[in-house]
Amino acid sequence: MNTNEQVNLRIATNKDLELVKYWDQQQHVIDSDPDDDWDWEYELNRFPDWRAQFIAEINGRAIGFIQIIDPKKEDSQYWGDVPDNQRAIDIWIGEQEDLGKGYGTQMMKLAIDYCFNNDNVNTILIDPLVSNTKAIRFYEKIGFHYVENRFFGKSECVVYKLDRKHWFSD
């Protein structure tokens, strides 16, 4: 990775609609999230207090998407009954050619810092598909720890968590 290529995050808006819809059709994105309908037209136009959506950029070029939610307050209750003071992260890189360049690591570290900037947040959750072994290795390398295998709808996922004390002890 070129050290001059620093990832920055900006709030995703309805101006990103065509871009995220395009990314959502890329095979590597479908492979990581085959069953979800993000309903982009609706979701990019609302800003609930329990969620933040970001576009990751390098030198002004959009490369990926991050969603951070409070799983306790999230309106679909996707995570079920969970304790307070957690966050859950969804992350993906839009273009195949941007994979493997270290951008995902930078994006994830920015997302983790965003979560833990709130002193009340003590745990971050992620849920890659069981079949997404590259993502699982990626999360383990960052410091996430296995919790359980779990079905979310039709998708068999692996739940991982990162505790604040673990993140700041490394």
mmCIF file of C-alpha atoms in Angstrom, residues 7-104:
data_model
loop_
_atom_site.group_PDB
_atom_site.id
_atom_site.type_symbol
_atom_site.label_atom_id
_atom_site.label_comp_id
_atom_site.label_asym_id
_atom_site.label_seq_id
_atom_site.Cartn_x
_atom_site.Cartn_y
_atom_site.Cartn_z
ATOM 1 C CA VAL A 7 -8.481 6.502 3.988
ATOM 2 C CA ASN A 8 -10.916 9.150 5.156
ATOM 3 C CA LEU A 9 -14.573 8.747 6.073
ATOM 4 C CA ARG A 10 -17.443 11.041 5.211
ATOM 5 C CA ILE A 11 -21.150 10.715 5.945
ATOM 6 C CA ALA A 12 -23.028 8.794 3.245
ATOM 7 C CA THR A 13 -25.947 10.716 1.727
ATOM 8 C CA ASN A 14 -28.508 10.304 -1.016
ATOM 9 C CA LYS A 15 -25.869 11.699 -3.408
ATOM 10 C CA ASP A 16 -24.151 8.298 -3.013
ATOM 11 C CA LEU A 17 -27.225 6.358 -4.132
ATOM 12 C CA GLU A 18 -26.044 5.280 -7.589
ATOM 13 C CA LEU A 19 -22.583 4.403 -6.272
ATOM 14 C CA VAL A 20 -23.750 2.148 -3.437
ATOM 15 C CA LYS A 21 -26.352 0.513 -5.686
ATOM 16 C CA TYR A 22 -23.572 -0.205 -8.187
ATOM 17 C CA TRP A 23 -21.267 -1.598 -5.473
ATOM 18 C CA ASP A 24 -24.135 -3.717 -4.165
ATOM 19 C CA GLN A 25 -24.172 -5.493 -7.561
ATOM 20 C CA GLN A 26 -20.473 -6.434 -7.502
ATOM 21 C CA GLN A 27 -19.928 -10.163 -7.057
ATOM 22 C CA HIS A 28 -17.506 -9.877 -4.127
ATOM 23 C CA VAL A 29 -20.071 -7.703 -2.291
ATOM 24 C CA ILE A 30 -22.912 -10.100 -3.106
ATOM 25 C CA ASP A 31 -20.763 -12.996 -1.876
ATOM 26 C CA SER A 32 -20.336 -11.276 1.484
ATOM 27 C CA ASP A 33 -23.987 -10.259 1.888
ATOM 28 C CA PRO A 34 -26.244 -12.249 -0.471
ATOM 29 C CA ASP A 35 -29.558 -12.008 1.380
ATOM 30 C CA ASP A 36 -29.811 -8.366 2.397
ATOM 31 C CA ASP A 37 -31.784 -5.684 0.619
ATOM 32 C CA TRP A 38 -30.337 -2.421 1.845
ATOM 33 C CA ASP A 39 -33.245 -0.326 0.473
ATOM 34 C CA TRP A 40 -30.733 2.402 -0.363
ATOM 35 C CA GLU A 41 -33.305 4.927 -1.624
ATOM 36 C CA TYR A 42 -34.926 4.970 1.805
ATOM 37 C CA GLU A 43 -31.919 4.428 4.071
ATOM 38 C CA LEU A 44 -29.643 7.088 2.582
ATOM 39 C CA ASN A 45 -32.294 9.702 3.284
ATOM 40 C CA ARG A 46 -32.646 9.082 6.996
ATOM 41 C CA PHE A 47 -30.261 9.652 9.849
ATOM 42 C CA PRO A 48 -31.504 7.917 13.010
ATOM 43 C CA ASP A 49 -29.531 8.516 16.189
ATOM 44 C CA TRP A 50 -28.652 4.817 16.454
ATOM 45 C CA ARG A 51 -26.816 4.635 13.109
ATOM 46 C CA ALA A 52 -23.996 6.222 11.133
ATOM 47 C CA GLN A 53 -23.247 5.431 7.490
ATOM 48 C CA PHE A 54 -19.972 6.423 5.884
ATOM 49 C CA ILE A 55 -18.312 6.403 2.507
ATOM 50 C CA ALA A 56 -14.599 5.653 2.708
ATOM 51 C CA GLU A 57 -12.450 7.698 0.343
ATOM 52 C CA ILE A 58 -8.857 7.935 -0.750
ATOM 53 C CA ASN A 59 -7.837 11.276 -2.220
ATOM 54 C CA GLY A 60 -11.521 12.043 -2.857
ATOM 55 C CA ARG A 61 -12.197 8.705 -4.628
ATOM 56 C CA ALA A 62 -14.917 6.620 -2.981
ATOM 57 C CA ILE A 63 -13.690 3.089 -2.209
ATOM 58 C CA GLY A 64 -16.059 1.593 0.353
ATOM 59 C CA PHE A 65 -18.969 1.747 2.742
ATOM 60 C CA ILE A 66 -19.273 1.432 6.517
ATOM 61 C CA GLN A 67 -22.394 1.244 8.629
ATOM 62 C CA ILE A 68 -22.214 1.464 12.412
ATOM 63 C CA ILE A 69 -25.315 0.780 14.464
ATOM 64 C CA ASP A 70 -26.371 0.554 18.067
ATOM 65 C CA PRO A 71 -27.806 -2.983 17.955
ATOM 66 C CA LYS A 72 -29.962 -2.360 21.029
ATOM 67 C CA LYS A 73 -31.774 0.576 19.402
ATOM 68 C CA GLU A 74 -31.703 -0.447 15.729
ATOM 69 C CA ASP A 75 -35.282 -0.580 14.432
ATOM 70 C CA SER A 76 -35.294 -4.029 12.760
ATOM 71 C CA GLN A 77 -33.856 -5.656 15.910
ATOM 72 C CA TYR A 78 -31.576 -7.701 13.632
ATOM 73 C CA TRP A 79 -29.304 -8.610 16.552
ATOM 74 C CA GLY A 80 -32.176 -9.546 18.855
ATOM 75 C CA ASP A 81 -32.059 -8.813 22.572
ATOM 76 C CA VAL A 82 -28.572 -7.466 23.228
ATOM 77 C CA PRO A 83 -27.080 -5.470 26.098
ATOM 78 C CA ASP A 84 -26.618 -1.707 26.018
ATOM 79 C CA ASN A 85 -23.314 -0.067 25.118
ATOM 80 C CA GLN A 86 -22.480 -2.089 22.015
ATOM 81 C CA ARG A 87 -22.043 -1.227 18.358
ATOM 82 C CA ALA A 88 -22.166 -3.408 15.249
ATOM 83 C CA ILE A 89 -20.234 -2.704 12.063
ATOM 84 C CA ASP A 90 -20.904 -3.566 8.425
ATOM 85 C CA ILE A 91 -18.047 -2.821 6.069
ATOM 86 C CA TRP A 92 -17.225 -3.474 2.450
ATOM 87 C CA ILE A 93 -14.980 -2.274 -0.322
ATOM 88 C CA GLY A 94 -16.813 -1.420 -3.521
ATOM 89 C CA GLU A 95 -14.413 -2.422 -6.291
ATOM 90 C CA GLN A 96 -12.638 -5.761 -6.588
ATOM 91 C CA GLU A 97 -9.371 -4.050 -7.554
ATOM 92 C CA ASP A 98 -9.332 -2.149 -4.240
ATOM 93 C CA LEU A 99 -9.231 -5.374 -2.205
ATOM 94 C CA GLY A 100 -5.963 -6.498 -0.626
ATOM 95 C CA LYS A 101 -4.392 -3.032 -0.514
ATOM 96 C CA GLY A 102 -4.814 -2.352 3.198
ATOM 97 C CA TYR A 103 -7.810 -0.057 2.712
ATOM 98 C CA GLY A 104 -10.119 -2.377 4.655
#
